[in-house]
Short mmCIF file of C-alpha atoms and ligand atoms in Angstrom, two decimals:
data_model
loop_
_atom_site.label_atom_id
_atom_site.label_comp_id
_atom_site.label_asym_id
_atom_site.label_seq_id
_atom_site.Cartn_x
_atom_site.Cartn_y
_atom_site.Cartn_z
CA UNK A 1 44.88 5.66 150.76
CA UNK A 2 41.93 8.20 150.58
CA UNK A 3 38.27 7.44 150.79
CA UNK A 4 36.77 10.03 148.45
CA UNK A 5 33.06 10.82 148.45
CA UNK A 6 32.05 13.16 145.77
CA UNK A 7 29.20 15.31 147.17
CA UNK A 8 26.54 17.42 145.44
CA UNK A 9 24.98 20.14 147.70
CA UNK A 10 21.57 20.56 145.87
CA UNK A 11 20.53 24.05 146.90
CA UNK A 12 16.80 24.65 146.04
CA UNK A 13 15.45 28.04 145.10
CA UNK A 14 12.01 29.27 146.19
CA UNK A 15 9.02 26.83 146.23
CA UNK A 16 5.78 28.88 146.17
CA UNK A 17 2.67 27.47 147.84
CA UNK A 18 1.16 26.74 144.28
CA UNK A 19 4.18 24.61 143.28
CA UNK A 20 3.08 20.98 143.16
CA UNK A 21 5.31 18.14 144.59
CA UNK A 22 5.53 16.83 141.02
CA UNK A 23 7.11 20.20 139.89
CA UNK A 24 9.43 20.22 142.79
CA UNK A 25 10.59 16.59 142.35
CA UNK A 26 11.28 17.34 138.60
CA UNK A 27 13.71 20.11 139.67
CA UNK A 28 15.32 17.80 142.13
CA UNK A 29 15.70 15.11 139.40
CA UNK A 30 17.34 17.67 137.27
CA UNK A 31 19.92 18.56 140.05
CA UNK A 32 20.55 14.73 140.57
CA UNK A 33 21.22 14.30 136.90
CA UNK A 34 23.71 17.24 136.90
CA UNK A 35 25.28 15.56 139.96
CA UNK A 36 25.68 12.37 137.94
CA UNK A 37 27.42 14.23 135.23
CA UNK A 38 30.01 15.31 137.86
CA UNK A 39 30.23 11.73 139.16
CA UNK A 40 28.75 12.49 142.62
CA UNK A 41 28.24 9.67 145.01
CA UNK A 42 25.75 11.49 147.10
CA UNK A 43 23.29 14.43 146.72
CA UNK A 44 22.14 16.56 149.69
CA UNK A 45 18.74 18.21 149.50
CA UNK A 46 17.48 20.84 152.12
CA UNK A 47 15.04 20.77 154.84
CA UNK A 48 11.30 20.38 154.01
CA UNK A 49 12.26 20.24 150.34
CA UNK A 50 9.04 19.17 148.80
CA UNK A 51 6.91 22.30 149.65
CA UNK A 52 7.02 25.96 150.54
CA UNK A 53 8.10 26.50 154.25
CA UNK A 54 4.56 26.34 155.59
CA UNK A 55 5.56 27.08 159.28
CA UNK A 56 5.72 30.70 158.32
CA UNK A 57 1.86 30.74 158.46
CA UNK A 58 -0.74 30.31 161.25
CA UNK A 59 -3.18 27.76 160.02
CA UNK A 60 -6.22 26.25 161.85
CA UNK A 61 -7.63 23.84 159.33
CA UNK A 62 -6.03 20.32 160.12
CA UNK A 63 -6.77 19.39 156.59
CA UNK A 64 -5.02 22.43 155.18
CA UNK A 65 -1.98 21.80 157.65
CA UNK A 66 -1.76 18.05 156.81
CA UNK A 67 -1.60 18.92 153.02
CA UNK A 68 2.04 19.83 153.64
CA UNK A 69 3.06 16.39 155.14
CA UNK A 70 4.04 12.99 153.50
CA UNK A 71 2.16 9.94 154.74
CA UNK A 72 4.57 7.65 152.99
CA UNK A 73 8.09 7.69 151.69
CA UNK A 74 8.61 7.14 148.83
CA UNK A 75 5.17 8.19 147.57
CA UNK A 76 3.82 8.54 144.04
CA UNK A 77 5.09 12.09 143.86
CA UNK A 78 8.51 11.22 145.29
CA UNK A 79 9.03 7.93 143.42
CA UNK A 80 10.71 9.50 140.41
CA UNK A 81 13.49 10.68 142.75
CA UNK A 82 14.05 7.24 144.09
CA UNK A 83 13.89 5.72 140.65
CA UNK A 84 16.45 8.14 139.43
CA UNK A 85 18.68 7.40 142.40
CA UNK A 86 18.73 3.75 141.60
CA UNK A 87 19.16 4.31 137.84
CA UNK A 88 22.22 6.73 138.38
CA UNK A 89 23.69 4.80 141.42
CA UNK A 90 23.53 7.99 143.58
CA UNK A 91 22.54 8.17 147.21
CA UNK A 92 20.80 11.19 148.70
CA UNK A 93 19.45 12.80 151.71
CA UNK A 94 16.08 14.59 151.75
CA UNK A 95 14.13 16.54 154.21
CA UNK A 96 10.36 16.43 154.44
CA UNK A 97 7.35 16.89 156.79
CA UNK A 98 6.48 13.34 158.11
CA UNK A 99 3.00 12.40 159.29
CA UNK A 100 3.17 8.89 160.77
CA UNK A 101 0.45 6.34 160.60
CA UNK A 102 0.10 6.90 164.44
CA UNK A 103 -0.68 10.61 163.71
CA UNK A 104 2.69 12.10 164.82
CA UNK A 105 4.15 14.91 162.96
CA UNK A 106 7.86 15.42 162.56
CA UNK A 107 10.33 17.60 160.59
CA UNK A 108 12.20 14.65 159.17
CA UNK A 109 15.30 13.76 156.96
CA UNK A 110 16.22 10.43 155.48
CA UNK A 111 19.50 8.97 154.10
CA UNK A 112 19.08 6.84 151.04
CA UNK A 113 21.79 4.71 149.55
CA UNK A 114 22.84 4.18 145.92
CA UNK A 115 20.24 1.38 145.48
CA UNK A 116 17.54 3.86 146.53
CA UNK A 117 17.12 2.07 149.94
CA UNK A 118 16.40 4.21 153.08
CA UNK A 119 19.25 3.53 155.41
CA UNK A 120 18.74 6.19 158.05
CA UNK A 121 16.16 8.54 159.36
CA UNK A 122 16.26 11.75 161.61
CA UNK A 123 13.59 13.72 163.11
CA UNK A 124 14.36 17.34 163.97
CA UNK A 125 15.02 17.96 167.78
CA UNK A 126 15.78 21.79 167.97
CA UNK A 127 12.49 23.36 166.96
CA UNK A 128 12.96 27.12 166.83
CA UNK A 129 10.39 29.89 166.88
CA UNK A 130 7.22 29.77 168.76
CA UNK A 131 3.89 27.77 169.13
CA UNK A 132 1.38 30.55 169.57
CA UNK A 133 -0.11 32.92 167.02
CA UNK A 134 2.08 36.11 166.63
CA UNK A 135 0.12 38.14 163.95
CA UNK A 136 2.28 41.12 164.47
CA UNK A 137 5.02 39.40 162.64
CA UNK A 138 5.49 39.84 158.87
CA UNK A 139 6.01 36.01 158.81
CA UNK A 140 5.71 33.62 161.79
CA UNK A 141 7.98 30.63 162.73
CA UNK A 142 5.48 27.96 164.03
CA UNK A 143 7.60 24.82 163.91
CA UNK A 144 6.72 24.23 167.57
CA UNK A 145 3.11 24.18 166.60
CA UNK A 146 3.36 21.80 163.57
CA UNK A 147 6.04 19.37 164.70
CA UNK A 148 6.84 17.27 167.69
CA UNK A 149 10.31 17.15 168.98
CA UNK A 150 12.22 14.50 167.27
CA UNK A 151 12.52 11.03 169.07
CA UNK A 152 15.29 9.41 167.19
CA UNK A 153 18.30 11.37 168.69
CA UNK A 154 21.09 11.85 166.11
CA UNK A 155 22.05 8.51 164.41
CA UNK A 156 25.17 7.72 162.30
CA UNK A 157 25.10 5.11 159.44
CA UNK A 158 27.51 3.40 157.12
CA UNK A 159 26.26 2.59 153.61
CA UNK A 160 27.49 5.73 151.65
CA UNK A 161 31.30 5.36 151.96
CA UNK A 162 31.82 6.13 155.57
CA UNK A 163 30.08 6.99 158.84
CA UNK A 164 27.36 9.72 157.98
CA UNK A 165 24.74 11.48 160.04
CA UNK A 166 22.04 14.13 159.71
CA UNK A 167 20.73 17.15 161.46
CA UNK A 168 18.11 19.81 160.37
CA UNK A 169 18.43 23.58 160.35
CA UNK A 170 18.35 24.98 163.83
CA UNK A 171 20.06 22.06 165.04
CA UNK A 172 23.20 23.36 163.32
CA UNK A 173 23.35 26.20 165.92
CA UNK A 174 23.62 23.75 168.84
CA UNK A 175 27.08 22.20 169.60
CA UNK A 176 25.29 19.18 171.19
CA UNK A 177 23.89 18.07 167.77
CA UNK A 178 27.49 17.60 166.37
CA UNK A 179 28.89 16.06 169.45
CA UNK A 180 26.34 13.36 169.72
CA UNK A 181 27.38 12.23 166.24
CA UNK A 182 31.00 12.98 166.81
CA UNK A 183 30.75 10.47 169.68
CA UNK A 184 29.54 7.89 167.07
CA UNK A 185 32.70 8.69 164.98
CA UNK A 186 30.79 10.56 162.25
CA UNK A 187 32.91 11.64 159.25
CA UNK A 188 30.21 13.52 157.29
CA UNK A 189 27.10 15.36 158.51
CA UNK A 190 24.42 16.25 156.10
CA UNK A 191 21.91 19.03 156.92
CA UNK A 192 19.33 21.06 155.13
CA UNK A 193 18.01 24.54 156.22
CA UNK A 194 15.19 27.05 155.52
CA UNK A 195 16.43 30.22 157.22
CA UNK A 196 14.33 33.37 157.00
CA UNK A 197 16.47 36.41 156.80
CA UNK A 198 14.09 38.47 159.18
CA UNK A 199 12.77 36.38 162.05
CA UNK A 200 14.68 36.14 164.21
CA UNK A 201 17.23 38.44 162.85
CA UNK A 202 19.64 36.08 161.20
CA UNK A 203 23.04 37.76 160.61
CA UNK A 204 24.52 36.44 157.43
CA UNK A 205 27.90 35.47 158.86
CA UNK A 206 26.51 32.99 161.41
CA UNK A 207 25.30 30.52 158.99
CA UNK A 208 28.72 29.19 157.98
CA UNK A 209 30.33 29.98 161.40
CA UNK A 210 28.16 27.39 163.15
CA UNK A 211 28.83 24.61 160.63
CA UNK A 212 32.46 25.54 160.47
CA UNK A 213 32.78 25.16 164.35
CA UNK A 214 30.80 21.93 164.37
CA UNK A 215 32.95 20.37 161.65
CA UNK A 216 36.26 21.32 163.24
CA UNK A 217 35.41 20.54 166.79
CA UNK A 218 34.24 17.06 165.79
CA UNK A 219 36.75 16.31 163.02
CA UNK A 220 34.01 15.86 160.43
CA UNK A 221 32.80 17.03 157.10
CA UNK A 222 29.64 19.09 157.17
CA UNK A 223 27.37 19.76 154.11
CA UNK A 224 24.73 22.42 154.63
CA UNK A 225 22.14 22.98 152.04
CA UNK A 226 19.63 25.79 151.78
CA UNK A 227 16.09 26.09 150.38
CA UNK A 228 16.23 29.84 149.74
CA UNK A 229 15.02 32.88 147.69
CA UNK A 230 11.83 34.69 148.11
CA UNK A 231 8.87 32.32 149.01
CA UNK A 232 5.65 33.96 149.16
CA UNK A 233 7.17 37.22 149.92
CA UNK A 234 9.49 35.89 152.60
CA UNK A 235 13.20 36.06 151.94
CA UNK A 236 15.25 33.10 152.91
CA UNK A 237 19.17 32.91 152.99
CA UNK A 238 21.17 30.60 150.69
CA UNK A 239 24.85 30.09 151.27
CA UNK A 240 24.76 26.39 150.95
CA UNK A 241 28.19 25.14 151.98
CA UNK A 242 30.68 22.13 151.91
CA UNK A 243 32.97 22.41 154.86
CA UNK A 244 36.01 20.29 155.61
CA UNK A 245 37.06 18.78 158.96
CA UNK A 246 39.58 21.77 159.31
CA UNK A 247 36.46 24.04 159.34
CA UNK A 248 37.40 25.38 155.90
CA UNK A 249 34.51 26.21 153.43
CA UNK A 250 35.68 24.36 150.23
CA UNK A 251 32.54 25.09 148.29
CA UNK A 252 29.56 27.31 148.45
CA UNK A 253 26.55 28.42 146.45
CA UNK A 254 26.49 31.93 144.90
CA UNK A 255 22.80 32.23 143.85
CA UNK A 256 19.40 32.06 145.41
CA UNK A 257 18.24 29.57 142.93
CA UNK A 258 18.43 25.80 142.29
CA UNK A 259 22.30 25.32 142.33
CA UNK A 260 24.51 22.37 142.59
CA UNK A 261 27.80 22.84 144.56
CA UNK A 262 30.22 19.93 143.96
CA UNK A 263 33.11 18.73 145.94
CA UNK A 264 35.42 15.71 146.23
CA UNK A 265 35.52 14.99 150.01
CA UNK A 266 38.32 12.69 151.36
CA UNK A 267 36.88 11.05 154.52
CA UNK A 268 40.52 10.22 155.59
CA UNK A 269 41.12 14.03 156.20
CA UNK A 270 38.98 13.42 159.41
CA UNK A 271 41.74 11.09 160.89
CA UNK A 272 44.25 13.58 161.83
CA UNK A 273 41.77 15.44 164.21
CA UNK A 274 40.10 12.28 165.50
CA UNK A 275 43.42 10.83 166.47
CA UNK A 276 44.97 13.99 168.06
CA UNK A 277 43.31 17.11 169.11
CA UNK A 278 39.87 15.63 169.17
CA UNK A 279 40.79 12.18 170.34
CA UNK A 280 37.58 12.02 172.49
CA UNK A 281 38.47 8.91 174.48
CA UNK A 282 41.97 10.46 175.41
CA UNK A 283 41.02 14.01 176.26
CA UNK A 284 37.30 14.28 177.21
CA UNK A 285 36.12 14.53 180.89
CA UNK A 286 32.36 13.57 180.77
CA UNK A 287 32.17 13.79 184.73
CA UNK A 288 32.83 17.41 184.50
CA UNK A 289 30.12 18.10 181.87
CA UNK A 290 26.99 16.95 183.80
CA UNK A 291 25.54 20.55 183.93
CA UNK A 292 25.19 20.12 180.05
CA UNK A 293 22.86 17.25 180.24
CA UNK A 294 21.09 17.85 183.76
CA UNK A 295 20.22 21.61 183.25
CA UNK A 296 18.04 23.09 180.52
CA UNK A 297 18.20 26.91 180.98
CA UNK A 298 20.96 29.08 182.16
CA UNK A 299 21.04 30.20 185.79
CA UNK A 300 22.75 33.29 187.28
CA UNK A 301 26.10 33.08 189.14
CA UNK A 302 25.71 32.99 192.89
CA UNK A 303 26.87 35.98 194.99
N1 ING B 1 15.19 28.09 160.61
C1 ING B 1 16.08 28.99 161.31
C2 ING B 1 17.42 28.47 161.64
O1 ING B 1 17.64 28.08 162.63
C3 ING B 1 16.20 30.68 162.87
C4 ING B 1 15.30 29.61 162.40
C5 ING B 1 16.40 31.77 161.88
C6 ING B 1 16.83 30.76 164.06
C7 ING B 1 17.28 32.76 162.29
C8 ING B 1 17.64 31.89 164.40
C9 ING B 1 17.87 32.89 163.42
O2 ING B 1 18.20 28.67 160.59
C10 ING B 1 14.92 26.81 160.95
N2 ING B 1 13.98 26.10 160.05
O3 ING B 1 15.25 26.13 161.87
#
């Protein structure tokens, strides 16, 4: 018996500052329709999909900053995506900047089922870059200025054919992100990223490496989807990938544009790892891992 989930990784090309949410959503609806033609169950969109990657700029006007956030989801601008999801019977994950009624600001992702109902939410925990103005850089990386650390940990939800979870961009570089979901029996992790090529220097090879490692070490599928291309002069890497629990890349994007990568993913392929090499309950020794939770930075060896 196999539990096939057909996934569409919906890579997005550049979104310029002048692009409206309506223009972006119409591109996303086109990718969702293409996914339907391939009988996809699920479409994965990138991090901060609705606007250009605004943390590359130092801004001081709160009104200007807040123009990049969503106060409600769905909103008038994003409703066409939810309507298309329900019409086509396709679930999706979507990354966006969230401004809560209480005035909190998060780099957020939601999981939406085939009836266009939000079944899960995640708020980015690993915020890379810096909080202060660093004008000497060609482009800055101010996520620590514009977002709070996420407060929802990493959840795992049923509702799209099996246990699925989400992370966002820099999270994919940290093994803890995968393991918290691995300990909730996750079988598919959905993530989006906006990765500038230049700051900090991001070698090309490590984008897939970190996702392959996370997939293998937790016996899970990983779908990583880029927003890429040259946005306002800043080049961002593509390389959207669909990765099997073996760690093998079974599909990847070849362009820096809007591109749908489709794969039939059998969630039962997770079983052989979860019941043998990575049978966590049989093999893990949490008492020996305390340093990982109790200590933040690295210390030098004594002596
Ligand atoms: N972007 C980048 C990422 O983690 C980065 C930041 C780039 C970190 C290159 C290290 C090297 O892919 C986001 N948005 O987290």
